Amino acid sequence: MKHSKQGTERATADSGRRAHTKERPHSLETRTEQVLTGESIGVGVAIGPAFVVREDPAPDLRERLSSLDRDEEEGRFRDAVIRSISQLGKLQARLALLPEDSQFEIGSLLDVYRRMLGPSRLQRGVIRRIAEGLSAEVAVFEETEALAQASHPPQGARAGSGEDAAAARRRADEFREIGRRLLRNLTRTPFLTLRGMPDGAILVTESLRPSDAALIDPSRVAAVVSEEGGATGHTAIMLRALGIPAVLAVAGALDAVAGGAQVVVDGDRGRIVVDPAHDTLVEARGAVATYAQDRQKLGRMRRLSSKLASGEKVLLQANLELPAELPLIAQSGAAGIGLLRTEFLFINSEELPDETTQFELYASLVEAMGADTTTIRVLDWGGEKPSEALERAGLSTLGETPNPALGLRGIRLLLKHPALLETQLAAILRASAVGPLQVLLPMVTVAEEITAARDIYERVARRLRRKGVALAETLPPFGAMIETPAAALTAGVLAHHADFLAIGTNDLTMYALAADRASADAASLYDARHPAVLRMIADVVNAALQHRTPVSLCGEIAGDPALAPLLVGLGLRSLSMTASAVPRVKQVIRSVRYEECVRLGRRVLAETDSRAIMKVLQEFGNAEVG
């Protein structure tokens, strides 16, 4: 839970924004509290008066066809693009006033927006629609919506699972955000404004754009409540980075909350209470104090080692999907990047990123990690993910197979198009001169994939050395991900050919249980605590240890504090997770002894039912707390 922050009155890069908020008289004695729920963003609890902000309505798009000629409509669109780019430039200029972590976060996203507004698939699509007779407004809306739908298909269609689905939603949000900005600039409709927001207020709005979230002063805003958004979007990432309690996707928030009403925002439980009763307020104030104490303890965790109470070291690293998440890793106290997903380099890009572009990005991240290792996973692309760069290069498999999860993806795609892999490996090898890193191959199912990829790896290294390019003295370790039952069952063979193994439990669970959590019908069947999944993890670890091959786990269960003792008991000594999970996992790791974890592992592996396993884990957790 969290200390209430002070509100903000801030300048904005967009002119003409207006706030609409109506205060009402109210008293705790005469009003009944109302509880609303939404998606938890975390970062604790806040208490304060509501500041309700409503944007002017979006433009009316019922008139599809243009009454102007084509050149005039194109001119209107290009003017809106220029105005949007200018606004993004003003936002960029204001970053110097923000905390350094926030500068990095919003700066990376602004770069994405600027690329989308440049010569891109989006621009070409809008111009094409205008040429068909549509107005610029309708052309922008339909093209950005089409791109968003392609990035993240509607519920029920395949959109990947886990981090893939979250990344797809963020890509869709990026297109829709640019669409909103262009539409408002086309029609000169004002944007949202926070002018006049009192100190210590709770911001309640329909939608908070990432560019707005990043400019909020966290020392003055108590919390954020929004009717739209989600826990994995850009706005949520920024609010967590800024330490602002928030609950997003709260249906009916604007109707339920009046300006000035007292509100309790519980960002951990995804709950807001409007006009809280006396007992609720007392409980919330206690939660604020408790969270402050917990925050201090977790803050100290950043500087402490991740050793078991019995002295054994457990390496805790962070996954990184976007460069914007780097500040969160620094804040978490993670000992390096355990999984760097490189797909973002191929998103919203017209052309495949060249060797220099990739090298500069990898080198900057490796340098930021200092002496801690960065594990770079080469491109893991499947047919369910659209990429203009891959499509234009003739490498995309989108739509070519009814089940992309079982088609040409990961290392299979790279070996079919080795030039793509060679470019990426060359960039990674060049970055190895900057600091310690490892190379990780995705979706390996047979040892021949490792040997084929290693041949390319060593050939690229020889070529670079002949040219006098600086590389690490010893080639970085070359590892394989264990994400399928085939890989898990032959882990001993793979360990013989790989320098290290990394267990990706998200896909391993999906393939083992034939259940995709992105599917509404099968999501309940997806359970990483299923006995089959846990036994495969144990078998992989045992095979790796027999071959003296390092092994780590980088699935979502690595970030679950309740499962940390079990994973240690199964033999793991290296875990990689979302940065925000590191402090709590470290707290648990430091509280348990090795022999206790081993006994827990044995008990769990003896069970044959997920519910029984949950009961064992709960009993262990209760005993530790007791």
XYZ file of C-alpha atoms in Angstrom:
626
model
C 0.000 0.000 0.000
C 1.172 3.583 -0.539
C 1.539 7.052 0.911
C -0.901 9.518 -0.620
C 0.908 11.749 -3.073
C 0.328 15.428 -3.722
C -1.569 16.564 -6.821
C -0.256 18.499 -9.770
C -0.871 21.524 -11.920
C 1.204 20.878 -14.987
C 1.917 22.448 -18.331
C 1.162 20.356 -21.383
C 2.703 20.056 -24.814
C -0.723 20.042 -26.492
C -2.547 23.347 -26.796
C -6.278 23.762 -26.309
C -6.835 21.009 -23.766
C -9.769 21.395 -21.417
C -10.862 19.785 -18.166
C -14.506 19.217 -17.284
C -15.069 18.465 -13.610
C -18.130 19.159 -11.445
C -17.720 19.229 -7.697
C -20.500 18.188 -5.396
C -21.068 18.725 -1.696
C -20.853 15.501 0.208
C -20.434 14.192 3.716
C -19.400 10.862 5.133
C -22.556 10.774 7.237
C -25.034 11.135 4.374
C -23.393 9.171 1.562
C -23.056 5.423 1.204
C -19.694 4.191 0.051
C -19.481 2.682 -3.419
C -16.907 0.091 -4.478
C -15.668 -0.163 -8.061
C -13.144 -2.627 -9.423
C -10.694 -2.667 -12.311
C -7.243 -3.890 -13.278
C -4.605 -3.643 -10.573
C -1.515 -1.633 -11.480
C 0.057 -2.086 -8.049
C 2.164 0.461 -6.169
C -0.093 0.631 -3.126
C -2.952 2.707 -1.738
C -3.799 6.414 -1.868
C -6.544 8.551 -0.328
C -7.652 11.929 -1.683
C -10.305 14.100 -3.352
C -11.316 13.225 -6.882
C -10.368 15.446 -9.812
C -12.590 14.288 -12.678
C -11.424 15.077 -16.202
C -13.444 14.555 -19.355
C -12.072 14.978 -22.854
C -14.149 16.603 -25.543
C -15.904 13.948 -27.634
C -13.996 12.348 -30.461
C -14.806 13.592 -33.978
C -17.984 12.379 -35.679
C -17.012 9.988 -38.482
C -20.429 9.223 -39.934
C -19.624 11.120 -43.146
C -17.216 8.689 -44.798
C -16.731 10.258 -48.203
C -14.855 13.498 -48.710
C -16.382 16.586 -50.287
C -12.878 17.834 -51.127
C -10.610 16.723 -53.908
C -7.827 14.217 -53.265
C -5.003 16.778 -53.045
C -6.873 18.841 -50.455
C -7.575 15.800 -48.275
C -3.961 14.661 -48.527
C -2.875 18.175 -47.592
C -5.103 18.122 -44.496
C -3.649 14.762 -43.488
C -0.050 15.909 -43.947
C -0.757 19.047 -41.910
C -2.095 16.841 -39.102
C 1.051 14.700 -39.298
C 3.261 17.805 -39.066
C 1.261 19.131 -36.119
C 1.475 15.737 -34.360
C 5.233 15.516 -34.880
C 5.598 19.067 -33.494
C 3.603 18.119 -30.395
C 5.771 15.058 -29.834
C 8.836 17.285 -30.154
C 7.490 19.575 -27.439
C 6.872 16.570 -25.223
C 10.450 15.437 -25.848
C 11.756 18.877 -24.871
C 9.924 18.686 -21.541
C 11.561 15.407 -20.573
C 14.473 17.250 -18.958
C 12.052 18.305 -16.202
C 11.188 14.700 -15.329
C 12.998 12.098 -13.228
C 15.681 10.316 -15.239
C 13.800 7.006 -15.195
C 10.705 8.653 -16.655
C 12.771 10.381 -19.328
C 13.974 7.025 -20.613
C 10.509 5.498 -20.492
C 8.604 8.191 -22.382
C 11.538 8.967 -24.688
C 11.531 5.440 -26.074
C 7.783 5.555 -26.706
C 7.982 8.970 -28.379
C 10.575 7.502 -30.738
C 8.068 4.789 -31.679
C 5.365 7.400 -32.314
C 7.669 9.506 -34.479
C 8.625 6.497 -36.601
C 4.939 5.716 -37.110
C 4.324 9.280 -38.284
C 7.243 9.148 -40.707
C 7.289 7.308 -44.041
C 5.557 4.141 -42.925
C 2.873 1.582 -43.606
C 0.444 3.808 -41.686
C 1.014 6.817 -43.947
C 0.816 4.756 -47.106
C -2.410 3.140 -45.932
C -4.065 6.470 -45.112
C -3.057 7.993 -48.451
C -4.411 4.930 -50.246
C -7.768 5.246 -48.473
C -7.951 8.968 -49.252
C -7.315 8.110 -52.918
C -10.395 5.857 -52.712
C -12.501 8.906 -51.800
C -12.561 8.727 -48.011
C -12.165 11.789 -45.830
C -8.840 12.128 -44.032
C -10.568 11.513 -40.684
C -12.175 8.244 -41.785
C -8.997 7.159 -43.588
C -6.926 7.700 -40.419
C -9.417 5.917 -38.184
C -9.886 2.909 -40.454
C -6.176 2.491 -41.212
C -4.970 2.773 -37.601
C -7.761 0.475 -36.447
C -6.844 -2.066 -39.150
C -3.202 -1.974 -38.055
C -4.221 -2.306 -34.414
C -6.443 -5.297 -35.195
C -3.623 -6.912 -37.154
C -1.273 -6.386 -34.186
C -3.733 -7.772 -31.655
C -6.694 -9.731 -33.077
C -10.022 -9.537 -31.205
C -10.777 -11.875 -28.330
C -11.220 -15.385 -29.634
C -8.725 -14.987 -32.480
C -5.177 -16.099 -31.926
C -3.029 -13.310 -30.449
C -0.362 -15.330 -28.688
C -0.127 -15.845 -24.957
C 1.589 -14.325 -21.962
C 4.165 -11.700 -22.816
C 3.368 -12.113 -26.521
C -0.261 -11.124 -25.956
C 0.727 -8.183 -23.741
C 3.193 -6.945 -26.352
C 0.537 -7.295 -29.058
C -1.896 -5.207 -27.008
C 0.757 -2.521 -26.573
C 1.429 -2.438 -30.311
C -2.301 -2.088 -30.962
C -2.482 0.741 -28.419
C 0.387 2.536 -30.177
C -1.523 2.575 -33.461
C -4.746 3.702 -31.777
C -2.942 6.439 -29.853
C -1.426 7.857 -33.041
C -4.853 7.612 -34.659
C -6.442 9.612 -31.820
C -3.769 12.288 -32.031
C -4.120 12.625 -35.795
C -7.928 12.770 -35.590
C -7.906 15.505 -32.965
C -5.401 17.483 -34.977
C -7.439 17.047 -38.148
C -10.554 18.402 -36.424
C -8.726 20.719 -33.993
C -10.489 18.935 -31.120
C -8.856 19.827 -27.758
C -6.915 17.223 -25.833
C -7.294 16.407 -22.144
C -5.841 18.885 -19.650
C -4.948 18.676 -15.961
C -4.817 22.423 -15.371
C -6.330 23.365 -12.051
C -5.809 19.952 -10.466
C -5.310 20.524 -6.718
C -2.444 19.008 -4.755
C -3.150 15.569 -3.358
C -6.011 14.814 -5.753
C -6.987 11.510 -7.365
C -7.131 11.847 -11.155
C -10.264 10.194 -12.565
C -10.553 10.090 -16.344
C -11.835 8.033 -19.228
C -8.415 7.375 -20.722
C -4.889 8.399 -19.776
C -2.491 8.382 -22.704
C 1.125 7.319 -22.105
C 2.371 10.792 -23.011
C 0.093 12.246 -20.306
C 1.070 9.629 -17.729
C 4.764 10.294 -18.188
C 4.316 14.011 -17.530
C 2.487 13.577 -14.235
C 4.520 14.739 -11.257
C 4.553 11.723 -8.911
C 5.266 13.933 -5.902
C 1.944 15.753 -6.358
C -0.562 13.253 -7.800
C -2.169 10.912 -5.289
C -3.386 8.231 -7.708
C -4.983 7.563 -11.080
C -8.311 5.944 -11.959
C -9.192 5.368 -15.608
C -12.108 3.740 -17.383
C -9.801 2.435 -20.106
C -6.358 0.839 -20.199
C -4.921 -2.337 -18.774
C -2.240 -3.733 -16.508
C 0.216 -4.501 -19.329
C -0.116 -1.309 -21.411
C 2.351 1.541 -21.816
C 0.415 3.755 -19.408
C 0.506 1.082 -16.708
C 4.256 0.599 -17.171
C 4.821 4.343 -16.781
C 2.614 4.685 -13.719
C 4.487 1.839 -12.036
C 7.805 3.443 -12.979
C 6.617 6.718 -11.437
C 5.363 4.935 -8.296
C 1.793 6.174 -8.692
C -1.045 3.940 -7.357
C -3.543 3.268 -10.128
C -6.533 1.172 -11.097
C -7.343 1.041 -14.808
C -10.270 -0.383 -16.784
C -12.763 0.745 -14.105
C -16.174 0.553 -15.768
C -18.460 3.483 -14.949
C -15.831 5.470 -13.037
C -16.801 8.837 -14.545
C -20.480 8.333 -13.683
C -19.771 7.078 -10.170
C -17.207 9.672 -9.065
C -17.941 13.391 -8.767
C -15.299 16.056 -8.470
C -14.244 16.580 -4.864
C -15.585 13.254 -3.617
C -13.238 11.426 -1.296
C -11.782 8.320 -2.922
C -9.612 5.429 -1.745
C -7.551 3.847 -4.525
C -6.130 0.399 -3.820
C -3.682 -0.198 -6.659
C -2.710 -3.617 -5.310
C -6.211 -5.096 -5.245
C -7.616 -3.199 -8.241
C -10.304 -1.523 -6.147
C -11.534 2.028 -5.574
C -13.965 3.155 -2.884
C -15.994 6.328 -3.440
C -17.200 8.189 -0.332
C -15.617 5.618 2.005
C -17.245 4.907 5.356
C -15.343 5.662 8.562
C -14.180 2.068 9.017
C -13.005 1.898 5.422
C -10.983 5.085 5.877
C -9.370 3.758 9.039
C -8.431 0.537 7.249
C -7.074 2.469 4.255
C -4.939 4.737 6.441
C -3.512 1.673 8.132
C -2.776 0.180 4.720
C -0.955 3.361 3.705
C 1.270 3.111 6.776
C 1.867 -0.612 6.300
C 2.763 -0.133 2.659
C 5.230 2.589 3.566
C 6.989 0.169 5.901
C 6.919 -2.635 3.302
C 8.262 -0.256 0.674
C 11.190 0.614 2.902
C 11.949 -3.070 3.422
C 11.714 -3.856 -0.288
C 13.835 -0.801 -1.048
C 16.563 -2.246 1.139
C 16.254 -5.532 -0.781
C 17.763 -3.814 -3.808
C 21.090 -3.569 -2.049
C 21.025 -6.996 -0.377
C 22.311 -10.235 -1.871
C 19.883 -12.915 -3.040
C 21.136 -15.667 -0.752
C 19.087 -18.319 0.971
C 18.998 -18.155 4.750
C 21.371 -21.136 4.646
C 23.866 -19.181 2.525
C 23.387 -20.562 -1.001
C 23.338 -17.952 -3.793
C 20.337 -17.654 -6.138
C 20.769 -15.400 -9.168
C 17.748 -13.131 -9.712
C 17.616 -11.350 -13.068
C 14.978 -9.405 -14.976
C 13.280 -9.924 -18.315
C 13.301 -6.959 -20.683
C 10.861 -6.595 -23.565
C 11.284 -2.886 -24.348
C 14.241 -0.553 -23.706
C 11.792 1.666 -21.820
C 11.719 -0.950 -19.037
C 15.444 -0.526 -18.289
C 14.875 1.946 -15.403
C 12.602 -0.604 -13.709
C 15.447 -3.130 -13.804
C 17.795 -0.643 -12.180
C 15.224 0.068 -9.472
C 14.571 -3.607 -8.784
C 18.106 -4.618 -7.866
C 18.117 -7.382 -10.494
C 21.547 -8.869 -11.230
C 21.387 -8.371 -14.996
C 18.981 -9.152 -17.824
C 18.060 -12.824 -17.913
C 15.981 -12.518 -21.092
C 16.199 -9.660 -23.579
C 13.442 -10.059 -26.156
C 14.576 -8.497 -29.421
C 11.258 -8.501 -31.283
C 10.679 -4.788 -30.575
C 13.394 -3.972 -33.118
C 11.189 -5.430 -35.873
C 7.942 -3.770 -34.732
C 6.569 -0.640 -36.452
C 9.583 -0.611 -38.740
C 9.475 -0.485 -42.523
C 12.857 -2.118 -43.004
C 14.708 -4.887 -41.218
C 17.053 -3.350 -38.619
C 20.597 -3.448 -39.963
C 23.669 -4.616 -38.071
C 24.628 -1.135 -36.865
C 21.139 -0.329 -35.582
C 20.997 -3.575 -33.635
C 24.562 -3.239 -32.342
C 23.949 0.245 -30.965
C 20.839 -0.898 -29.104
C 22.421 -4.057 -27.684
C 25.597 -2.192 -26.722
C 23.612 0.472 -24.845
C 21.763 -2.164 -22.818
C 24.876 -4.230 -22.109
C 26.716 -1.092 -21.027
C 23.847 -0.125 -18.714
C 24.118 -3.520 -16.995
C 27.813 -3.007 -16.227
C 29.374 -6.184 -14.888
C 26.030 -8.026 -14.839
C 25.283 -10.351 -17.741
C 22.702 -9.630 -20.452
C 21.124 -12.660 -22.141
C 19.988 -11.717 -25.652
C 17.414 -13.963 -27.282
C 17.585 -13.818 -31.051
C 14.408 -13.025 -32.947
C 11.497 -15.198 -31.820
C 8.932 -14.525 -34.496
C 5.793 -16.514 -35.184
C 3.050 -16.188 -37.754
C 0.647 -14.656 -35.232
C 2.726 -11.469 -34.990
C 2.593 -8.948 -37.859
C 5.777 -7.143 -38.893
C 5.958 -4.808 -41.848
C 9.747 -5.217 -41.977
C 9.507 -9.017 -42.236
C 6.599 -8.832 -44.668
C 8.457 -6.495 -47.013
C 11.527 -8.735 -46.828
C 9.378 -11.740 -47.760
C 10.080 -13.433 -44.420
C 6.694 -13.225 -42.726
C 4.589 -16.370 -42.361
C 1.468 -14.483 -41.257
C -1.630 -16.225 -42.539
C 0.300 -19.072 -44.139
C -0.611 -21.653 -41.500
C -3.799 -22.200 -39.485
C -1.775 -22.686 -36.283
C 1.286 -20.410 -36.110
C 2.339 -21.886 -32.748
C 3.077 -25.143 -34.569
C 4.568 -23.605 -37.682
C 7.682 -21.760 -38.818
C 8.715 -19.728 -35.775
C 11.721 -19.051 -33.589
C 14.933 -20.791 -34.630
C 13.080 -22.585 -37.446
C 12.387 -19.282 -39.202
C 15.932 -18.020 -38.629
C 17.571 -21.142 -40.033
C 15.346 -20.968 -43.098
C 16.481 -17.357 -43.587
C 20.070 -17.440 -42.281
C 20.919 -13.906 -43.456
C 18.496 -12.614 -40.822
C 20.271 -14.612 -38.118
C 23.743 -13.649 -39.365
C 22.959 -9.934 -39.100
C 21.627 -10.292 -35.582
C 24.508 -12.469 -34.405
C 27.030 -10.018 -35.871
C 25.447 -7.168 -33.921
C 25.407 -9.234 -30.721
C 29.034 -10.284 -31.153
C 30.087 -6.664 -31.616
C 28.210 -5.740 -28.427
C 30.143 -8.441 -26.563
C 33.153 -6.092 -26.591
C 31.163 -3.710 -24.358
C 30.324 -6.135 -21.540
C 29.228 -9.649 -20.595
C 26.394 -11.171 -22.600
C 24.949 -14.511 -23.693
C 23.106 -15.597 -26.842
C 19.868 -17.546 -26.554
C 18.088 -19.519 -29.296
C 14.259 -19.671 -29.113
C 12.011 -22.667 -29.765
C 14.744 -25.303 -30.064
C 13.339 -28.831 -30.478
C 16.314 -30.829 -31.820
C 20.072 -30.670 -31.286
C 20.687 -30.113 -35.017
C 19.146 -26.641 -34.678
C 21.777 -25.727 -32.096
C 24.664 -27.071 -34.160
C 23.424 -25.364 -37.340
C 23.016 -22.048 -35.559
C 26.400 -22.405 -33.847
C 28.079 -22.954 -37.236
C 26.632 -19.615 -38.376
C 27.640 -18.007 -35.077
C 31.262 -19.085 -35.348
C 31.439 -18.232 -39.047
C 30.190 -14.697 -38.348
C 32.719 -14.326 -35.524
C 35.577 -15.358 -37.816
C 34.438 -12.875 -40.456
C 34.290 -10.018 -37.963
C 37.716 -10.821 -36.570
C 39.231 -10.889 -40.053
C 37.872 -7.379 -40.517
C 39.457 -6.274 -37.241
C 36.140 -5.711 -35.466
C 36.439 -5.711 -31.656
C 34.748 -8.723 -30.009
C 34.935 -10.355 -26.613
C 38.131 -12.402 -26.281
C 36.058 -15.548 -25.761
C 32.822 -15.985 -27.701
C 29.766 -15.397 -25.487
C 27.954 -18.529 -24.266
C 25.486 -19.952 -26.787
C 22.327 -21.350 -25.214
C 18.966 -22.929 -26.025
C 15.478 -22.306 -24.686
C 13.465 -25.262 -23.415
C 9.895 -24.421 -24.435
C 8.434 -27.663 -25.778
C 7.975 -31.161 -24.369
C 10.368 -32.409 -27.090
C 13.111 -30.136 -25.782
C 12.363 -31.017 -22.166
C 12.433 -34.765 -22.816
C 15.746 -34.519 -24.675
C 17.295 -31.874 -22.423
C 20.345 -34.073 -21.832
C 21.123 -34.148 -25.543
C 20.552 -30.396 -25.893
C 22.721 -29.717 -22.841
C 25.552 -31.561 -24.584
C 25.408 -29.107 -27.507
C 24.482 -25.864 -25.716
C 26.551 -23.776 -23.315
C 23.481 -23.161 -21.142
C 19.738 -23.865 -21.041
C 16.864 -21.514 -20.241
C 13.456 -22.959 -19.392
C 10.624 -20.857 -20.829
C 7.658 -22.053 -18.800
C 5.054 -19.901 -20.554
C 5.279 -21.758 -23.852
C 6.295 -25.027 -22.185
C 3.034 -24.980 -20.218
C 1.019 -24.154 -23.330
C 2.515 -26.952 -25.395
C 2.506 -29.506 -22.584
C -1.143 -28.928 -21.641
C -2.403 -28.047 -25.140
C -3.940 -24.952 -23.568
C -3.567 -21.347 -24.643
C -4.428 -18.850 -21.919
C -5.215 -16.267 -24.618
C -8.204 -18.464 -25.489
C -11.242 -17.828 -23.322
C -12.267 -21.471 -23.603
C -8.887 -22.981 -22.662
C -7.458 -20.393 -20.271
C -8.656 -22.283 -17.185
C -6.652 -25.330 -18.297
C -3.407 -23.363 -18.454
C -1.569 -23.961 -15.161
C 2.214 -23.855 -14.754
C 1.783 -25.728 -11.448
C 0.409 -28.773 -13.259
C 2.355 -31.882 -12.184
C 3.444 -32.549 -15.790
C 4.979 -29.085 -16.136
C 6.757 -29.231 -12.783
C 8.143 -32.695 -13.509
C 9.480 -31.506 -16.869
C 11.187 -28.594 -15.131
C 12.764 -30.973 -12.630
C 13.905 -33.325 -15.410
C 15.491 -30.481 -17.390
C 17.344 -29.240 -14.320
C 18.609 -32.734 -13.509
C 19.773 -33.274 -17.106
C 21.582 -29.937 -17.128
C 23.278 -30.640 -13.808
C 24.436 -34.070 -15.030
C 26.122 -32.382 -18.010
C 27.360 -29.493 -15.828
C 25.447 -27.104 -18.039
C 24.064 -23.941 -16.398
C 20.277 -23.759 -16.408
C 17.850 -20.936 -15.622
C 14.089 -20.379 -15.679
C 12.571 -17.291 -17.280
C 8.824 -17.924 -17.379
C 6.220 -15.997 -15.419
C 6.317 -18.442 -12.515
C 9.848 -17.220 -11.799
C 8.303 -13.990 -10.518
C 5.806 -15.638 -8.160
C 7.193 -15.345 -4.590
C 5.091 -18.321 -3.480
C 6.825 -20.562 -6.026
C 10.400 -19.388 -5.434
C 11.159 -21.986 -2.696
C 9.751 -24.749 -4.922
C 11.898 -23.739 -7.897
C 14.977 -23.699 -5.679
C 13.943 -27.100 -4.335
C 13.775 -28.412 -7.905
C 17.421 -27.468 -8.335
C 17.261 -24.023 -9.971
C 19.764 -21.353 -8.951
C 18.959 -18.765 -11.609
C 15.578 -17.107 -12.170
C 14.582 -14.271 -14.515
C 11.322 -12.378 -14.059
C 9.605 -9.052 -14.554
C 11.639 -6.367 -12.820
C 8.866 -5.453 -10.373
C 8.841 -9.010 -8.988
C 12.533 -9.108 -8.055
C 12.346 -7.477 -4.578
C 9.553 -9.725 -3.284
C 11.125 -12.881 -4.687
C 14.417 -11.861 -3.120
C 12.647 -11.307 0.200
C 11.313 -14.875 0.117
C 14.642 -16.321 -1.038
C 16.424 -14.731 1.918
C 13.892 -16.184 4.359
C 14.132 -19.908 3.489
C 16.792 -22.565 3.901
C 18.019 -24.877 1.189
C 17.036 -28.087 2.948
C 13.469 -26.768 3.430
C 13.219 -26.040 -0.291
C 14.461 -29.520 -1.207
C 11.860 -31.144 1.030
C 9.176 -28.938 -0.522
C 10.290 -29.987 -4.000
C 10.061 -33.656 -3.105
C 6.585 -33.242 -1.620
C 5.293 -31.389 -4.685
C 6.737 -33.891 -7.177
C 4.999 -36.678 -5.292
C 1.586 -35.082 -5.940
C -0.517 -35.868 -9.001
C -3.070 -33.050 -8.833
C -2.673 -29.264 -9.220
C -5.036 -28.558 -6.325
C -3.015 -30.769 -4.030
C 0.147 -28.970 -5.122
C -1.451 -25.602 -4.342
C -2.365 -26.888 -0.885
C 1.218 -28.011 -0.245
C 2.550 -24.615 -1.343
C 0.045 -22.796 0.863
C 0.967 -24.918 3.873
C 4.650 -24.194 3.258
C 3.992 -20.469 2.934
C 1.869 -20.374 6.092
C 4.555 -22.258 8.020
C 7.197 -19.760 6.889
C 5.022 -16.803 7.902
C 4.279 -18.436 11.209
